Amino acid sequence: MRRWVTFHQPRASWQEIVIDLVGSIAAMGVLVLITEVTQLPILWAPFGGTLVLIFAAQRSPFAQPVNVLGGHLLSAGISLIMVWLLPHNTWTLVLTVGVVIAAMRLARVTHPPAGANPIVIYLAQPLWWVVLPSLAVGALAILLMGYLIHRLTRSEYPVRRPAS
């Protein structure tokens, strides 16, 4: 049991916690505003995880722009194809999640929150012309807010050399 509790994340400073709080609220507010103005369904559950990475773990390779945008779009594209081609059952969902994770690794755009896209797409069965623009606009808005907030607070994002 001890093996599971010996490694703990480093303590965050109050400044970092405030940046996390303000940044995630601002970015989520932008997503809500875009949704209200455009009527595009931008409020995807996986974006909550994306916000955690952008604001609380911005040095992670998984938080870098190519991973955020590439991971969301690749996972959604694969999910849409598989849900359309295969029978609608839980084994399709199981297979789709595995294929999405493998594809993100292969393409070097792993973004853990994008691993939830197959579940959302399987359950909602939305149309591709709704999913792809919604995820693209939402991911780009989050990335832009991440860039702006980190610039205003003089913290580095995106990172030139992410932690391995």
CSV table of C-alpha atoms in Angstrom, one decimal:
chain,number,residue,atom,x,y,z
A,1,MET,CA,0.0,0.0,0.0
A,2,ARG,CA,2.8,2.4,0.8
A,3,ARG,CA,4.0,2.4,-2.8
A,4,TRP,CA,0.7,4.1,-3.8
A,5,VAL,CA,1.1,7.1,-1.4
A,6,THR,CA,4.8,7.9,-1.5
A,7,PHE,CA,4.8,10.1,-4.6
A,8,HIS,CA,2.8,13.3,-4.3
A,9,GLN,CA,2.6,16.3,-6.6
A,10,PRO,CA,4.6,19.3,-5.5
A,11,ARG,CA,2.9,21.9,-3.4
A,12,ALA,CA,1.6,24.8,-5.5
A,13,SER,CA,2.2,28.4,-4.5
A,14,TRP,CA,-0.8,30.7,-3.8
A,15,GLN,CA,0.1,32.6,-6.9
A,16,GLU,CA,-0.1,29.4,-9.0
A,17,ILE,CA,-3.5,28.5,-7.4
A,18,VAL,CA,-4.9,32.0,-8.1
A,19,ILE,CA,-3.7,31.7,-11.7
A,20,ASP,CA,-5.4,28.2,-11.9
A,21,LEU,CA,-8.6,29.7,-10.5
A,22,VAL,CA,-8.8,32.9,-12.5
A,23,GLY,CA,-7.6,31.2,-15.7
A,24,SER,CA,-10.1,28.3,-15.6
A,25,ILE,CA,-13.0,30.6,-14.7
A,26,ALA,CA,-12.1,33.0,-17.5
A,27,ALA,CA,-11.7,30.2,-20.1
A,28,MET,CA,-14.9,28.5,-19.0
A,29,GLY,CA,-16.6,31.9,-19.2
A,30,VAL,CA,-15.4,32.3,-22.8
A,31,LEU,CA,-16.7,28.9,-23.7
A,32,VAL,CA,-20.1,29.7,-22.2
A,33,LEU,CA,-20.1,33.1,-24.0
A,34,ILE,CA,-19.3,31.4,-27.4
A,35,THR,CA,-22.0,28.8,-26.8
A,36,GLU,CA,-24.6,31.5,-26.1
A,37,VAL,CA,-23.6,33.7,-29.0
A,38,THR,CA,-23.1,31.0,-31.7
A,39,GLN,CA,-25.5,28.3,-30.4
A,40,LEU,CA,-22.7,25.8,-31.0
A,41,PRO,CA,-22.5,23.1,-28.3
A,42,ILE,CA,-19.0,24.0,-27.0
A,43,LEU,CA,-19.5,22.9,-23.5
A,44,TRP,CA,-17.9,19.4,-23.7
A,45,ALA,CA,-17.2,17.6,-20.5
A,46,PRO,CA,-13.6,16.7,-21.6
A,47,PHE,CA,-12.8,20.4,-21.7
A,48,GLY,CA,-12.9,20.4,-17.9
A,49,GLY,CA,-9.8,18.2,-17.9
A,50,THR,CA,-8.2,20.3,-20.6
A,51,LEU,CA,-8.6,23.4,-18.4
A,52,VAL,CA,-6.8,21.5,-15.5
A,53,LEU,CA,-3.9,20.7,-17.8
A,54,ILE,CA,-3.6,24.2,-19.3
A,55,PHE,CA,-3.8,26.1,-16.0
A,56,ALA,CA,-2.5,23.6,-13.4
A,57,ALA,CA,-0.1,21.5,-15.4
A,58,GLN,CA,1.0,23.7,-18.3
A,59,ARG,CA,4.5,22.2,-18.4
A,60,SER,CA,3.1,18.8,-19.2
A,61,PRO,CA,3.6,17.6,-22.8
A,62,PHE,CA,-0.1,16.7,-22.7
A,63,ALA,CA,-1.0,20.4,-22.2
A,64,GLN,CA,0.8,21.7,-25.2
A,65,PRO,CA,-1.3,23.2,-28.1
A,66,VAL,CA,-0.6,20.5,-30.6
A,67,ASN,CA,-1.7,17.9,-28.1
A,68,VAL,CA,-4.8,19.8,-27.1
A,69,LEU,CA,-6.1,20.5,-30.5
A,70,GLY,CA,-4.7,17.4,-32.2
A,71,GLY,CA,-5.8,15.1,-29.4
A,72,HIS,CA,-9.4,16.4,-29.4
A,73,LEU,CA,-9.8,16.4,-33.2
A,74,LEU,CA,-8.2,13.0,-33.7
A,75,SER,CA,-10.1,11.3,-30.9
A,76,ALA,CA,-13.4,12.9,-32.2
A,77,GLY,CA,-12.8,11.9,-35.8
A,78,ILE,CA,-12.0,8.3,-34.9
A,79,SER,CA,-14.9,8.1,-32.5
A,80,LEU,CA,-17.4,9.5,-35.1
A,81,ILE,CA,-16.2,6.9,-37.7
A,82,MET,CA,-16.3,4.0,-35.4
A,83,VAL,CA,-19.6,4.8,-33.8
A,84,TRP,CA,-21.1,5.3,-37.3
A,85,LEU,CA,-19.6,2.0,-38.8
A,86,LEU,CA,-19.9,-0.4,-35.9
A,87,PRO,CA,-23.0,-1.6,-34.0
A,88,HIS,CA,-24.2,0.6,-31.1
A,89,ASN,CA,-23.1,-1.5,-28.1
A,90,THR,CA,-20.7,-1.3,-25.3
A,91,TRP,CA,-18.1,-3.3,-27.1
A,92,THR,CA,-17.9,-0.6,-29.8
A,93,LEU,CA,-17.3,1.9,-27.0
A,94,VAL,CA,-14.6,-0.3,-25.4
A,95,LEU,CA,-12.9,-0.7,-28.8
A,96,THR,CA,-13.2,3.0,-29.7
A,97,VAL,CA,-11.6,4.2,-26.4
A,98,GLY,CA,-8.7,1.8,-27.0
A,99,VAL,CA,-8.2,2.8,-30.6
A,100,VAL,CA,-8.4,6.5,-29.7
A,101,ILE,CA,-5.7,6.2,-27.1
A,102,ALA,CA,-3.4,4.2,-29.4
A,103,ALA,CA,-3.9,6.6,-32.2
A,104,MET,CA,-3.1,9.6,-30.1
A,105,ARG,CA,0.1,7.9,-28.9
A,106,LEU,CA,1.0,7.0,-32.5
A,107,ALA,CA,0.4,10.5,-33.8
A,108,ARG,CA,2.2,12.0,-30.7
A,109,VAL,CA,-0.8,14.2,-29.8
A,110,THR,CA,-1.8,12.5,-26.5
A,111,HIS,CA,-4.2,14.6,-24.5
A,112,PRO,CA,-5.8,12.7,-21.7
A,113,PRO,CA,-9.1,14.6,-21.6
A,114,ALA,CA,-9.6,13.7,-25.3
A,115,GLY,CA,-9.8,10.1,-24.2
A,116,ALA,CA,-13.2,11.0,-22.9
A,117,ASN,CA,-14.5,12.2,-26.3
A,118,PRO,CA,-15.4,8.6,-27.4
A,119,ILE,CA,-17.6,8.2,-24.4
A,120,VAL,CA,-19.4,11.5,-25.0
A,121,ILE,CA,-19.8,10.8,-28.8
A,122,TYR,CA,-21.0,7.2,-28.1
A,123,LEU,CA,-23.6,8.4,-25.6
A,124,ALA,CA,-24.8,11.5,-27.5
A,125,GLN,CA,-24.4,10.2,-31.1
A,126,PRO,CA,-24.0,13.8,-32.4
A,127,LEU,CA,-23.5,14.7,-36.1
A,128,TRP,CA,-19.9,15.1,-37.3
A,129,TRP,CA,-20.6,18.7,-38.5
A,130,VAL,CA,-21.6,19.6,-35.0
A,131,VAL,CA,-18.8,17.7,-33.1
A,132,LEU,CA,-15.7,18.7,-35.1
A,133,PRO,CA,-16.4,22.5,-35.2
A,134,SER,CA,-17.5,22.5,-31.6
A,135,LEU,CA,-14.3,20.8,-30.4
A,136,ALA,CA,-12.1,22.8,-32.7
A,137,VAL,CA,-13.6,26.2,-31.6
A,138,GLY,CA,-13.6,25.1,-27.9
A,139,ALA,CA,-10.0,23.9,-27.9
A,140,LEU,CA,-8.8,27.0,-29.7
A,141,ALA,CA,-10.6,29.2,-27.3
A,142,ILE,CA,-9.1,27.4,-24.3
A,143,LEU,CA,-5.6,27.6,-25.9
A,144,LEU,CA,-6.0,31.3,-26.6
A,145,MET,CA,-7.1,32.0,-23.0
A,146,GLY,CA,-4.3,29.8,-21.7
A,147,TYR,CA,-1.8,31.8,-23.7
A,148,LEU,CA,-3.3,35.2,-22.6
A,149,ILE,CA,-3.6,34.3,-18.9
A,150,HIS,CA,-0.1,32.9,-18.8
A,151,ARG,CA,1.3,35.9,-20.6
A,152,LEU,CA,-0.5,38.3,-18.2
A,153,THR,CA,0.9,36.4,-15.2
A,154,ARG,CA,4.4,35.9,-16.7
A,155,SER,CA,4.2,32.1,-16.5
A,156,GLU,CA,5.4,30.1,-19.5
A,157,TYR,CA,2.8,28.6,-21.9
A,158,PRO,CA,3.2,27.0,-24.3
A,159,VAL,CA,6.4,25.5,-23.0
A,160,ARG,CA,9.4,25.3,-25.4
A,161,ARG,CA,10.6,22.0,-23.8
A,162,PRO,CA,7.8,20.3,-21.9
A,163,ALA,CA,8.8,18.1,-19.0
A,164,SER,CA,9.1,14.5,-20.1
